[in-house]
Amino acid sequence: EVQLVESGGGLVQPGGSLRLSCAASGFTFSSSSMRWVRQAPGKELEWVSSIDSGGGITRYADSVKGRFTISRDNAKNTLYLQLNSLKTEDTAMYYCGKGWSAGTLSDQGTQVTVSS
């Protein structure tokens, strides 16, 4: 059974930083592309970033390009998302998912709130 558990969210001021983590189990993590998506209150799910199984290929939504960095540690079965220069519009629940653009999403998420 695929299990994905996020952590690292919190309340941060505009311009601040956070690092999100996603602990994966129940599948061969090192063979799977992974992604991050987010959902702001009252809005649809938004794709944020994807990374290939080896970590050498990454893609970002235009809204986060240059500010967020996706990475992974296959030895630790963990996916990361470094969030820098945070804006109020980054406020959302962040979820990790198995697969580049589709596949199992975590049902837990981690809340990121950007507010002064």
PDB file of C-alpha atoms in Angstrom, residues 9-113:
ATOM      1  CA  GLY A   9       4.528  23.149   7.013  1.00  0.00           C
ATOM      2  CA  GLY A  10       3.819  26.092   9.265  1.00  0.00           C
ATOM      3  CA  LEU A  11       3.188  29.802   9.591  1.00  0.00           C
ATOM      4  CA  VAL A  12       5.791  32.040   8.001  1.00  0.00           C
ATOM      5  CA  GLN A  13       6.051  35.729   7.136  1.00  0.00           C
ATOM      6  CA  PRO A  14       6.194  36.894   3.520  1.00  0.00           C
ATOM      7  CA  GLY A  15       9.721  36.474   2.219  1.00  0.00           C
ATOM      8  CA  GLY A  16      10.381  33.574   4.542  1.00  0.00           C
ATOM      9  CA  SER A  17      11.327  29.969   3.849  1.00  0.00           C
ATOM     10  CA  LEU A  18      10.163  26.476   4.688  1.00  0.00           C
ATOM     11  CA  ARG A  19      11.236  22.979   3.723  1.00  0.00           C
ATOM     12  CA  LEU A  20       8.568  20.381   3.237  1.00  0.00           C
ATOM     13  CA  SER A  21       9.279  16.662   3.454  1.00  0.00           C
ATOM     14  CA  CYS A  22       7.340  13.660   2.212  1.00  0.00           C
ATOM     15  CA  ALA A  23       8.162  10.242   3.627  1.00  0.00           C
ATOM     16  CA  ALA A  24       7.217   7.489   1.189  1.00  0.00           C
ATOM     17  CA  SER A  25       6.652   3.774   1.719  1.00  0.00           C
ATOM     18  CA  GLY A  26       4.826   0.843   0.186  1.00  0.00           C
ATOM     19  CA  PHE A  27       6.407   1.131  -3.269  1.00  0.00           C
ATOM     20  CA  THR A  28       9.812   1.359  -4.914  1.00  0.00           C
ATOM     21  CA  PHE A  29      10.466   5.049  -4.316  1.00  0.00           C
ATOM     22  CA  SER A  30      13.718   5.127  -6.279  1.00  0.00           C
ATOM     23  CA  SER A  31      11.889   3.997  -9.429  1.00  0.00           C
ATOM     24  CA  SER A  32       9.065   6.527  -9.219  1.00  0.00           C
ATOM     25  CA  SER A  33       8.712  10.083 -10.396  1.00  0.00           C
ATOM     26  CA  MET A  34       7.153  12.253  -7.723  1.00  0.00           C
ATOM     27  CA  ARG A  35       5.336  15.553  -7.542  1.00  0.00           C
ATOM     28  CA  TRP A  36       4.015  18.244  -5.246  1.00  0.00           C
ATOM     29  CA  VAL A  37       0.602  19.818  -5.608  1.00  0.00           C
ATOM     30  CA  ARG A  38      -1.229  22.358  -3.476  1.00  0.00           C
ATOM     31  CA  GLN A  39      -4.751  23.499  -2.784  1.00  0.00           C
ATOM     32  CA  ALA A  40      -5.609  26.947  -1.526  1.00  0.00           C
ATOM     33  CA  PRO A  41      -8.902  27.570   0.282  1.00  0.00           C
ATOM     34  CA  GLY A  42     -11.766  27.645  -2.188  1.00  0.00           C
ATOM     35  CA  LYS A  43      -9.535  26.819  -5.137  1.00  0.00           C
ATOM     36  CA  GLU A  44      -8.798  23.748  -7.224  1.00  0.00           C
ATOM     37  CA  LEU A  45      -5.780  21.534  -6.827  1.00  0.00           C
ATOM     38  CA  GLU A  46      -2.723  23.130  -8.446  1.00  0.00           C
ATOM     39  CA  TRP A  47       0.342  21.271  -9.676  1.00  0.00           C
ATOM     40  CA  VAL A  48       3.524  22.767  -8.206  1.00  0.00           C
ATOM     41  CA  SER A  49       6.503  20.657  -9.237  1.00  0.00           C
ATOM     42  CA  SER A  50       7.653  17.236 -10.443  1.00  0.00           C
ATOM     43  CA  ILE A  51      10.896  15.295 -10.289  1.00  0.00           C
ATOM     44  CA  ASP A  52      12.004  12.166 -12.102  1.00  0.00           C
ATOM     45  CA  SER A  53      13.094   8.989 -10.334  1.00  0.00           C
ATOM     46  CA  GLY A  54      16.801   9.887 -10.349  1.00  0.00           C
ATOM     47  CA  GLY A  55      16.315  13.498  -9.412  1.00  0.00           C
ATOM     48  CA  GLY A  56      17.968  14.818 -12.550  1.00  0.00           C
ATOM     49  CA  ILE A  57      14.864  16.213 -14.242  1.00  0.00           C
ATOM     50  CA  THR A  58      12.603  18.721 -12.535  1.00  0.00           C
ATOM     51  CA  ARG A  59       9.745  20.965 -13.627  1.00  0.00           C
ATOM     52  CA  TYR A  60       7.970  23.818 -11.906  1.00  0.00           C
ATOM     53  CA  ALA A  61       4.780  25.768 -12.265  1.00  0.00           C
ATOM     54  CA  ASP A  62       5.429  29.308 -13.472  1.00  0.00           C
ATOM     55  CA  SER A  63       4.009  30.643 -10.203  1.00  0.00           C
ATOM     56  CA  VAL A  64       6.830  29.068  -8.162  1.00  0.00           C
ATOM     57  CA  LYS A  65       9.713  28.916 -10.628  1.00  0.00           C
ATOM     58  CA  GLY A  66      12.871  30.418  -9.180  1.00  0.00           C
ATOM     59  CA  ARG A  67      11.515  30.308  -5.628  1.00  0.00           C
ATOM     60  CA  PHE A  68      10.807  26.619  -4.950  1.00  0.00           C
ATOM     61  CA  THR A  69      13.182  23.672  -5.346  1.00  0.00           C
ATOM     62  CA  ILE A  70      12.134  20.042  -5.507  1.00  0.00           C
ATOM     63  CA  SER A  71      14.595  17.322  -4.548  1.00  0.00           C
ATOM     64  CA  ARG A  72      14.707  13.771  -3.281  1.00  0.00           C
ATOM     65  CA  ASP A  73      16.842  11.391  -1.260  1.00  0.00           C
ATOM     66  CA  ASN A  74      16.278   7.889  -2.604  1.00  0.00           C
ATOM     67  CA  ALA A  75      18.310   6.350   0.206  1.00  0.00           C
ATOM     68  CA  LYS A  76      15.834   7.822   2.682  1.00  0.00           C
ATOM     69  CA  ASN A  77      12.690   7.376   0.556  1.00  0.00           C
ATOM     70  CA  THR A  78      11.991  11.058   1.060  1.00  0.00           C
ATOM     71  CA  LEU A  79      10.844  13.842  -1.234  1.00  0.00           C
ATOM     72  CA  TYR A  80      11.487  17.495  -0.423  1.00  0.00           C
ATOM     73  CA  LEU A  81      10.245  20.902  -1.449  1.00  0.00           C
ATOM     74  CA  GLN A  82      12.269  23.961  -0.461  1.00  0.00           C
ATOM     75  CA  LEU A  83      10.075  27.044  -0.417  1.00  0.00           C
ATOM     76  CA  ASN A  84      11.885  30.391  -0.528  1.00  0.00           C
ATOM     77  CA  SER A  85      10.698  33.980  -0.951  1.00  0.00           C
ATOM     78  CA  LEU A  86       7.238  32.934   0.130  1.00  0.00           C
ATOM     79  CA  LYS A  87       4.258  35.057  -0.826  1.00  0.00           C
ATOM     80  CA  THR A  88       0.788  35.258   0.697  1.00  0.00           C
ATOM     81  CA  GLU A  89      -0.565  33.545  -2.412  1.00  0.00           C
ATOM     82  CA  ASP A  90       1.523  30.471  -1.564  1.00  0.00           C
ATOM     83  CA  THR A  91      -0.797  29.812   1.367  1.00  0.00           C
ATOM     84  CA  ALA A  92      -2.269  26.343   0.776  1.00  0.00           C
ATOM     85  CA  MET A  93      -2.315  22.734   1.835  1.00  0.00           C
ATOM     86  CA  TYR A  94       0.603  21.003   0.156  1.00  0.00           C
ATOM     87  CA  TYR A  95       0.418  17.350  -0.892  1.00  0.00           C
ATOM     88  CA  CYS A  96       2.987  14.989  -2.329  1.00  0.00           C
ATOM     89  CA  GLY A  97       2.103  12.433  -4.948  1.00  0.00           C
ATOM     90  CA  LYS A  98       3.519   9.358  -6.631  1.00  0.00           C
ATOM     91  CA  GLY A  99       4.001   9.896 -10.333  1.00  0.00           C
ATOM     92  CA  TRP A 100       4.973  12.819 -12.554  1.00  0.00           C
ATOM     93  CA  SER A 101       1.493  14.165 -13.277  1.00  0.00           C
ATOM     94  CA  ALA A 102      -0.958  11.573 -11.983  1.00  0.00           C
ATOM     95  CA  GLY A 103      -1.100   8.792  -9.412  1.00  0.00           C
ATOM     96  CA  THR A 104      -1.646   8.376  -5.707  1.00  0.00           C
ATOM     97  CA  LEU A 105      -1.788  11.577  -3.710  1.00  0.00           C
ATOM     98  CA  SER A 106      -1.331  11.799   0.013  1.00  0.00           C
ATOM     99  CA  ASP A 107      -4.586  12.286   1.884  1.00  0.00           C
ATOM    100  CA  GLN A 108      -2.911  14.167   4.748  1.00  0.00           C
ATOM    101  CA  GLY A 109      -1.010  17.193   3.409  1.00  0.00           C
ATOM    102  CA  THR A 110       0.898  19.848   5.309  1.00  0.00           C
ATOM    103  CA  GLN A 111      -0.428  23.385   5.750  1.00  0.00           C
ATOM    104  CA  VAL A 112       1.666  26.355   4.665  1.00  0.00           C
ATOM    105  CA  THR A 113       0.394  29.748   5.780  1.00  0.00           C
TER     106      THR A 113
END
